[in-house]
Amino acid sequence: MSPLLRAALAYAADGVPVLPLHSVGAAGCSCGRPGCDRPGKHPRWHHTLLRHGLHDATTRPDMIQRWWARWPGANVGLRTGIRFDVCDVDAREAVPRLRKLLRDAPVAGPLVRTGSGGWHLYLRPTGAGNRTALLPGVDWRGSGGYVVAPPSRHASGARYRWVRRPTPPLPDCPAPLAALLRPPPRIVDGGPGGRAPQLCRPDRYAQAALVAEAELVAGAAVGTRNTTLFRAAFHLGQLAAARLLDEHSIAVVLADAAYRAGLGQPEITRTIRSGLRAGRHRPRPGLAA
Ligand SMILES: [Zn+2]
């Protein structure tokens, strides 16, 4: 049995839903897209074996056996937000930032060294969804997300490996990090008379909208993904027109979400660009920075 399949079955036996991801070899990502910018990190797709990407993640050993029989080199993806959330510390510069935030208090619990030399901290689920750039270089993988798990192979050739293996109970998310994860207040509709919504913190509203739209895109079902992506880019483009967000950040966050949903690169770029353009030309009344 391959180490990847053995690991996948062991995670599933611990109650963690597993899904097969693309793998990286000498020829690049197994998805075959030239210039794939998430090599070995995005879910496999198959018209009968794996139709809904992330949402097909399972703990069923028979299904896992079938997936790895078909793709023996598939990297192992683990759903987050169920047994654990993962704090994904990517860039080297992010470590000092995180240390400062946590006032040098050590974070206990399972720890993975990623194939790119970053870190994955496994923590008790918070209920939060995915968040990009919680701090620069620090992402959150929570409800609706997944992580690449050991012994998957990174594009660098290095494997993800456990520095500290999971042993229950998992530590709670440290309070300063949890504070960053807390969702900004929701904005309700204008109410009777069709008044524009009252925004007391338009910037926070815009950040929340970015996160919410990205989650919609990442979770969109096949057949609705492109429309969802277009709508998200349109809505966020309106916020960019009101100078509440910048278009570059929107494009980066939405492209990441669309990739997770399984859309291909040229389509993603095209759809985001046209959605942003449409939103820019239809600014929403009542929004201003
Ligand atoms: Zn790929």
PDB file of C-alpha atoms in Angstrom, residues 46-270:
ATOM      1  CA  HIS A  46     -13.845  12.929 -12.150  1.00  0.00           C
ATOM      2  CA  HIS A  47     -17.299  12.638 -13.680  1.00  0.00           C
ATOM      3  CA  THR A  48     -18.243   9.624 -11.549  1.00  0.00           C
ATOM      4  CA  LEU A  49     -15.613   9.272  -8.828  1.00  0.00           C
ATOM      5  CA  LEU A  50     -15.368  12.845  -7.639  1.00  0.00           C
ATOM      6  CA  ARG A  51     -17.914  15.248  -9.002  1.00  0.00           C
ATOM      7  CA  HIS A  52     -18.076  17.954  -6.365  1.00  0.00           C
ATOM      8  CA  GLY A  53     -14.433  18.384  -5.465  1.00  0.00           C
ATOM      9  CA  LEU A  54     -14.121  19.399  -1.861  1.00  0.00           C
ATOM     10  CA  HIS A  55     -17.700  18.394  -1.085  1.00  0.00           C
ATOM     11  CA  ASP A  56     -16.985  14.753  -1.955  1.00  0.00           C
ATOM     12  CA  ALA A  57     -14.415  14.478   0.838  1.00  0.00           C
ATOM     13  CA  THR A  58     -15.211  11.331   2.796  1.00  0.00           C
ATOM     14  CA  THR A  59     -14.188   9.062   5.649  1.00  0.00           C
ATOM     15  CA  ARG A  60     -15.391   5.951   3.716  1.00  0.00           C
ATOM     16  CA  PRO A  61     -12.422   3.580   3.262  1.00  0.00           C
ATOM     17  CA  ASP A  62     -13.918   1.941   0.126  1.00  0.00           C
ATOM     18  CA  MET A  63     -14.162   5.301  -1.629  1.00  0.00           C
ATOM     19  CA  ILE A  64     -10.669   6.296  -0.553  1.00  0.00           C
ATOM     20  CA  GLN A  65      -9.321   2.954  -1.850  1.00  0.00           C
ATOM     21  CA  ARG A  66     -10.999   3.633  -5.228  1.00  0.00           C
ATOM     22  CA  TRP A  67      -9.591   7.131  -5.509  1.00  0.00           C
ATOM     23  CA  TRP A  68      -6.017   6.085  -4.771  1.00  0.00           C
ATOM     24  CA  ALA A  69      -6.361   3.019  -7.003  1.00  0.00           C
ATOM     25  CA  ARG A  70      -7.114   5.420  -9.825  1.00  0.00           C
ATOM     26  CA  TRP A  71      -4.548   8.087  -8.822  1.00  0.00           C
ATOM     27  CA  PRO A  72      -1.881   6.347  -6.716  1.00  0.00           C
ATOM     28  CA  GLY A  73       0.249   9.493  -6.479  1.00  0.00           C
ATOM     29  CA  ALA A  74      -2.609  11.802  -5.477  1.00  0.00           C
ATOM     30  CA  ASN A  75      -1.755  14.224  -2.708  1.00  0.00           C
ATOM     31  CA  VAL A  76      -3.921  13.997   0.404  1.00  0.00           C
ATOM     32  CA  GLY A  77      -6.376  16.785   1.157  1.00  0.00           C
ATOM     33  CA  LEU A  78      -8.114  17.038   4.541  1.00  0.00           C
ATOM     34  CA  ARG A  79     -11.343  18.941   5.140  1.00  0.00           C
ATOM     35  CA  THR A  80     -10.926  21.618   7.756  1.00  0.00           C
ATOM     36  CA  GLY A  81     -13.577  22.978  10.099  1.00  0.00           C
ATOM     37  CA  ILE A  82     -14.717  19.507  11.194  1.00  0.00           C
ATOM     38  CA  ARG A  83     -12.104  17.906  13.451  1.00  0.00           C
ATOM     39  CA  PHE A  84      -9.732  20.867  13.317  1.00  0.00           C
ATOM     40  CA  ASP A  85      -9.029  24.269  11.792  1.00  0.00           C
ATOM     41  CA  VAL A  86      -5.593  24.990  10.408  1.00  0.00           C
ATOM     42  CA  CYS A  87      -3.586  28.167  10.746  1.00  0.00           C
ATOM     43  CA  ASP A  88      -1.491  28.249   7.581  1.00  0.00           C
ATOM     44  CA  VAL A  89       1.702  30.212   8.104  1.00  0.00           C
ATOM     45  CA  ASP A  90       3.176  30.512   4.675  1.00  0.00           C
ATOM     46  CA  ALA A  91       5.839  33.104   4.328  1.00  0.00           C
ATOM     47  CA  ARG A  92       8.960  33.130   6.424  1.00  0.00           C
ATOM     48  CA  GLU A  93       8.257  36.738   7.420  1.00  0.00           C
ATOM     49  CA  ALA A  94       4.884  35.633   8.788  1.00  0.00           C
ATOM     50  CA  VAL A  95       6.443  33.696  11.673  1.00  0.00           C
ATOM     51  CA  PRO A  96       7.800  36.790  13.495  1.00  0.00           C
ATOM     52  CA  ARG A  97       4.446  38.539  12.921  1.00  0.00           C
ATOM     53  CA  LEU A  98       2.531  35.644  14.414  1.00  0.00           C
ATOM     54  CA  ARG A  99       4.955  35.427  17.355  1.00  0.00           C
ATOM     55  CA  LYS A 100       4.452  39.112  18.026  1.00  0.00           C
ATOM     56  CA  LEU A 101       0.665  38.748  17.876  1.00  0.00           C
ATOM     57  CA  LEU A 102       0.836  35.853  20.334  1.00  0.00           C
ATOM     58  CA  ARG A 103       3.381  37.667  22.535  1.00  0.00           C
ATOM     59  CA  ASP A 104       5.818  34.782  22.064  1.00  0.00           C
ATOM     60  CA  ALA A 105       3.442  32.333  23.771  1.00  0.00           C
ATOM     61  CA  PRO A 106       4.169  28.929  22.217  1.00  0.00           C
ATOM     62  CA  VAL A 107       1.309  27.236  20.363  1.00  0.00           C
ATOM     63  CA  ALA A 108       1.004  23.598  21.406  1.00  0.00           C
ATOM     64  CA  GLY A 109      -0.659  20.903  19.362  1.00  0.00           C
ATOM     65  CA  PRO A 110      -0.109  19.170  16.049  1.00  0.00           C
ATOM     66  CA  LEU A 111       2.281  20.868  13.682  1.00  0.00           C
ATOM     67  CA  VAL A 112       3.099  20.233  10.030  1.00  0.00           C
ATOM     68  CA  ARG A 113       6.110  21.485   8.129  1.00  0.00           C
ATOM     69  CA  THR A 114       4.728  22.209   4.669  1.00  0.00           C
ATOM     70  CA  GLY A 115       6.504  21.361   1.442  1.00  0.00           C
ATOM     71  CA  SER A 116       7.226  25.055   0.876  1.00  0.00           C
ATOM     72  CA  GLY A 117       8.862  25.435   4.288  1.00  0.00           C
ATOM     73  CA  GLY A 118       5.828  26.972   5.975  1.00  0.00           C
ATOM     74  CA  TRP A 119       3.842  25.677   8.933  1.00  0.00           C
ATOM     75  CA  HIS A 120       0.360  24.311   9.548  1.00  0.00           C
ATOM     76  CA  LEU A 121      -0.921  24.637  13.118  1.00  0.00           C
ATOM     77  CA  TYR A 122      -3.824  22.289  13.834  1.00  0.00           C
ATOM     78  CA  LEU A 123      -6.274  23.815  16.307  1.00  0.00           C
ATOM     79  CA  ARG A 124      -9.723  23.069  17.694  1.00  0.00           C
ATOM     80  CA  PRO A 125     -12.376  24.150  15.150  1.00  0.00           C
ATOM     81  CA  THR A 126     -13.518  27.749  15.651  1.00  0.00           C
ATOM     82  CA  GLY A 127     -16.547  27.720  13.344  1.00  0.00           C
ATOM     83  CA  ALA A 128     -14.873  30.387  11.201  1.00  0.00           C
ATOM     84  CA  GLY A 129     -14.618  29.945   7.451  1.00  0.00           C
ATOM     85  CA  ASN A 130     -11.513  30.326   5.327  1.00  0.00           C
ATOM     86  CA  ARG A 131      -9.725  33.624   5.607  1.00  0.00           C
ATOM     87  CA  THR A 132      -6.924  34.872   3.448  1.00  0.00           C
ATOM     88  CA  ALA A 133      -4.217  37.137   4.855  1.00  0.00           C
ATOM     89  CA  LEU A 134      -5.437  37.203   8.437  1.00  0.00           C
ATOM     90  CA  LEU A 135      -1.989  38.648   8.873  1.00  0.00           C
ATOM     91  CA  PRO A 136       0.360  39.002   5.925  1.00  0.00           C
ATOM     92  CA  GLY A 137       1.417  35.414   5.109  1.00  0.00           C
ATOM     93  CA  VAL A 138      -1.080  33.870   7.535  1.00  0.00           C
ATOM     94  CA  ASP A 139      -4.229  32.211   6.187  1.00  0.00           C
ATOM     95  CA  TRP A 140      -6.978  30.408   8.022  1.00  0.00           C
ATOM     96  CA  ARG A 141      -8.473  27.124   6.790  1.00  0.00           C
ATOM     97  CA  GLY A 142     -11.741  26.544   8.572  1.00  0.00           C
ATOM     98  CA  SER A 143     -15.269  25.590   7.719  1.00  0.00           C
ATOM     99  CA  GLY A 144     -15.586  24.894   3.990  1.00  0.00           C
ATOM    100  CA  GLY A 145     -11.846  24.582   3.488  1.00  0.00           C
ATOM    101  CA  TYR A 146      -9.126  21.964   3.217  1.00  0.00           C
ATOM    102  CA  VAL A 147      -5.393  21.592   3.661  1.00  0.00           C
ATOM    103  CA  VAL A 148      -2.708  19.546   1.958  1.00  0.00           C
ATOM    104  CA  ALA A 149      -1.562  16.944   4.497  1.00  0.00           C
ATOM    105  CA  PRO A 150       1.514  14.737   5.036  1.00  0.00           C
ATOM    106  CA  PRO A 151       2.963  12.853   3.219  1.00  0.00           C
ATOM    107  CA  SER A 152       1.854  14.885   0.165  1.00  0.00           C
ATOM    108  CA  ARG A 153       4.536  16.117  -2.164  1.00  0.00           C
ATOM    109  CA  HIS A 154       4.950  19.848  -2.840  1.00  0.00           C
ATOM    110  CA  ALA A 155       5.997  21.382  -6.162  1.00  0.00           C
ATOM    111  CA  SER A 156       9.435  21.976  -4.567  1.00  0.00           C
ATOM    112  CA  GLY A 157       9.832  18.186  -4.298  1.00  0.00           C
ATOM    113  CA  ALA A 158       9.684  18.327  -0.485  1.00  0.00           C
ATOM    114  CA  ARG A 159       7.006  16.401   1.357  1.00  0.00           C
ATOM    115  CA  TYR A 160       4.648  17.751   3.991  1.00  0.00           C
ATOM    116  CA  ARG A 161       5.613  16.130   7.271  1.00  0.00           C
ATOM    117  CA  TRP A 162       4.390  15.983  10.849  1.00  0.00           C
ATOM    118  CA  VAL A 163       6.657  17.762  13.288  1.00  0.00           C
ATOM    119  CA  ARG A 164       4.183  16.997  16.085  1.00  0.00           C
ATOM    120  CA  ARG A 165       1.531  14.387  15.348  1.00  0.00           C
ATOM    121  CA  PRO A 166      -2.131  14.891  16.272  1.00  0.00           C
ATOM    122  CA  THR A 167      -2.933  13.772  19.804  1.00  0.00           C
ATOM    123  CA  PRO A 168      -6.285  14.823  21.212  1.00  0.00           C
ATOM    124  CA  PRO A 169      -7.369  17.148  22.675  1.00  0.00           C
ATOM    125  CA  LEU A 170      -6.352  19.878  20.259  1.00  0.00           C
ATOM    126  CA  PRO A 171      -5.435  23.282  21.692  1.00  0.00           C
ATOM    127  CA  ASP A 172      -7.899  26.143  21.400  1.00  0.00           C
ATOM    128  CA  CYS A 173      -7.221  28.884  18.921  1.00  0.00           C
ATOM    129  CA  PRO A 174      -5.114  31.476  20.814  1.00  0.00           C
ATOM    130  CA  ALA A 175      -7.248  34.487  21.809  1.00  0.00           C
ATOM    131  CA  PRO A 176      -5.429  37.115  19.695  1.00  0.00           C
ATOM    132  CA  LEU A 177      -5.880  34.958  16.585  1.00  0.00           C
ATOM    133  CA  ALA A 178      -9.509  34.242  17.466  1.00  0.00           C
ATOM    134  CA  ALA A 179     -10.084  38.001  17.691  1.00  0.00           C
ATOM    135  CA  LEU A 180      -8.837  38.406  14.122  1.00  0.00           C
ATOM    136  CA  LEU A 181     -11.230  35.663  13.006  1.00  0.00           C
ATOM    137  CA  ARG A 182     -14.316  37.216  14.556  1.00  0.00           C
ATOM    138  CA  PRO A 183     -16.626  38.275  11.735  1.00  0.00           C
ATOM    139  CA  PRO A 184     -17.312  41.981  11.315  1.00  0.00           C
ATOM    140  CA  PRO A 185     -20.927  43.007  11.999  1.00  0.00           C
ATOM    141  CA  ARG A 186     -23.396  42.070   9.302  1.00  0.00           C
ATOM    142  CA  ILE A 187     -25.120  44.814   7.404  1.00  0.00           C
ATOM    143  CA  VAL A 188     -28.863  44.447   6.929  1.00  0.00           C
ATOM    144  CA  ASP A 189     -30.863  45.758   4.002  1.00  0.00           C
ATOM    145  CA  GLY A 190     -32.152  49.289   3.891  1.00  0.00           C
ATOM    146  CA  GLY A 191     -35.641  48.332   5.059  1.00  0.00           C
ATOM    147  CA  PRO A 192     -38.893  50.030   4.093  1.00  0.00           C
ATOM    148  CA  GLY A 193     -38.695  52.797   1.554  1.00  0.00           C
ATOM    149  CA  GLY A 194     -35.723  51.179  -0.170  1.00  0.00           C
ATOM    150  CA  ARG A 195     -33.220  53.375   1.637  1.00  0.00           C
ATOM    151  CA  ALA A 196     -29.613  52.539   1.052  1.00  0.00           C
ATOM    152  CA  PRO A 197     -28.123  50.421   3.852  1.00  0.00           C
ATOM    153  CA  GLN A 198     -26.589  52.432   6.654  1.00  0.00           C
ATOM    154  CA  LEU A 199     -22.959  51.543   6.924  1.00  0.00           C
ATOM    155  CA  CYS A 200     -21.233  52.648  10.059  1.00  0.00           C
ATOM    156  CA  ARG A 201     -18.012  50.811   9.149  1.00  0.00           C
ATOM    157  CA  PRO A 202     -17.987  50.586   5.344  1.00  0.00           C
ATOM    158  CA  ASP A 203     -14.386  49.304   5.284  1.00  0.00           C
ATOM    159  CA  ARG A 204     -15.220  46.389   7.569  1.00  0.00           C
ATOM    160  CA  TYR A 205     -18.360  45.724   5.570  1.00  0.00           C
ATOM    161  CA  ALA A 206     -16.223  45.516   2.435  1.00  0.00           C
ATOM    162  CA  GLN A 207     -13.769  43.086   4.056  1.00  0.00           C
ATOM    163  CA  ALA A 208     -16.652  40.914   5.233  1.00  0.00           C
ATOM    164  CA  ALA A 209     -18.172  41.021   1.749  1.00  0.00           C
ATOM    165  CA  LEU A 210     -14.869  39.895   0.241  1.00  0.00           C
ATOM    166  CA  VAL A 211     -14.685  36.915   2.590  1.00  0.00           C
ATOM    167  CA  ALA A 212     -18.347  36.024   2.076  1.00  0.00           C
ATOM    168  CA  GLU A 213     -18.161  36.229  -1.732  1.00  0.00           C
ATOM    169  CA  ALA A 214     -14.983  34.123  -1.782  1.00  0.00           C
ATOM    170  CA  GLU A 215     -16.735  31.463   0.297  1.00  0.00           C
ATOM    171  CA  LEU A 216     -19.667  31.429  -2.104  1.00  0.00           C
ATOM    172  CA  VAL A 217     -17.300  30.977  -5.034  1.00  0.00           C
ATOM    173  CA  ALA A 218     -15.260  28.237  -3.322  1.00  0.00           C
ATOM    174  CA  GLY A 219     -18.427  26.311  -2.465  1.00  0.00           C
ATOM    175  CA  ALA A 220     -20.236  26.810  -5.789  1.00  0.00           C
ATOM    176  CA  ALA A 221     -21.553  23.619  -7.392  1.00  0.00           C
ATOM    177  CA  VAL A 222     -20.456  22.543 -10.856  1.00  0.00           C
ATOM    178  CA  GLY A 223     -22.657  24.326 -13.383  1.00  0.00           C
ATOM    179  CA  THR A 224     -22.946  27.470 -11.238  1.00  0.00           C
ATOM    180  CA  ARG A 225     -19.296  28.214 -10.628  1.00  0.00           C
ATOM    181  CA  ASN A 226     -18.716  30.673 -13.416  1.00  0.00           C
ATOM    182  CA  THR A 227     -21.920  32.630 -12.725  1.00  0.00           C
ATOM    183  CA  THR A 228     -21.126  32.722  -9.011  1.00  0.00           C
ATOM    184  CA  LEU A 229     -17.626  33.966  -9.763  1.00  0.00           C
ATOM    185  CA  PHE A 230     -18.939  36.642 -12.110  1.00  0.00           C
ATOM    186  CA  ARG A 231     -21.502  37.845  -9.546  1.00  0.00           C
ATOM    187  CA  ALA A 232     -18.879  37.941  -6.813  1.00  0.00           C
ATOM    188  CA  ALA A 233     -16.508  39.972  -9.003  1.00  0.00           C
ATOM    189  CA  PHE A 234     -19.390  42.264  -9.961  1.00  0.00           C
ATOM    190  CA  HIS A 235     -20.451  42.949  -6.350  1.00  0.00           C
ATOM    191  CA  LEU A 236     -16.896  43.435  -5.165  1.00  0.00           C
ATOM    192  CA  GLY A 237     -16.156  45.585  -8.225  1.00  0.00           C
ATOM    193  CA  GLN A 238     -18.902  47.912  -6.990  1.00  0.00           C
ATOM    194  CA  LEU A 239     -17.112  48.142  -3.643  1.00  0.00           C
ATOM    195  CA  ALA A 240     -13.845  48.820  -5.467  1.00  0.00           C
ATOM    196  CA  ALA A 241     -15.582  51.617  -7.376  1.00  0.00           C
ATOM    197  CA  ALA A 242     -16.507  53.110  -3.994  1.00  0.00           C
ATOM    198  CA  ARG A 243     -12.815  52.806  -2.991  1.00  0.00           C
ATOM    199  CA  LEU A 244     -13.632  50.305  -0.247  1.00  0.00           C
ATOM    200  CA  LEU A 245     -11.499  47.529  -1.734  1.00  0.00           C
ATOM    201  CA  ASP A 246      -8.763  47.391  -4.310  1.00  0.00           C
ATOM    202  CA  GLU A 247      -9.232  45.376  -7.462  1.00  0.00           C
ATOM    203  CA  HIS A 248      -5.928  43.541  -7.151  1.00  0.00           C
ATOM    204  CA  SER A 249      -6.832  42.074  -3.742  1.00  0.00           C
ATOM    205  CA  ILE A 250     -10.261  41.117  -5.030  1.00  0.00           C
ATOM    206  CA  ALA A 251      -8.749  39.333  -8.031  1.00  0.00           C
ATOM    207  CA  VAL A 252      -6.247  37.414  -5.874  1.00  0.00           C
ATOM    208  CA  VAL A 253      -8.829  36.285  -3.320  1.00  0.00           C
ATOM    209  CA  LEU A 254     -11.461  35.337  -5.902  1.00  0.00           C
ATOM    210  CA  ALA A 255      -8.957  33.497  -8.106  1.00  0.00           C
ATOM    211  CA  ASP A 256      -7.904  31.417  -5.107  1.00  0.00           C
ATOM    212  CA  ALA A 257     -11.531  30.610  -4.295  1.00  0.00           C
ATOM    213  CA  ALA A 258     -12.332  29.765  -7.923  1.00  0.00           C
ATOM    214  CA  TYR A 259      -9.349  27.452  -8.078  1.00  0.00           C
ATOM    215  CA  ARG A 260     -10.599  25.669  -5.002  1.00  0.00           C
ATOM    216  CA  ALA A 261     -13.948  25.279  -6.727  1.00  0.00           C
ATOM    217  CA  GLY A 262     -12.123  23.614  -9.613  1.00  0.00           C
ATOM    218  CA  LEU A 263     -12.312  26.283 -12.327  1.00  0.00           C
ATOM    219  CA  GLY A 264      -9.443  26.603 -14.795  1.00  0.00           C
ATOM    220  CA  GLN A 265      -7.015  29.489 -15.019  1.00  0.00           C
ATOM    221  CA  PRO A 266      -7.908  31.280 -18.282  1.00  0.00           C
ATOM    222  CA  GLU A 267     -11.603  31.155 -17.425  1.00  0.00           C
ATOM    223  CA  ILE A 268     -10.980  32.466 -13.903  1.00  0.00           C
ATOM    224  CA  THR A 269      -8.968  35.442 -15.103  1.00  0.00           C
ATOM    225  CA  ARG A 270     -11.472  36.292 -17.823  1.00  0.00           C
TER     226      ARG A 270
END
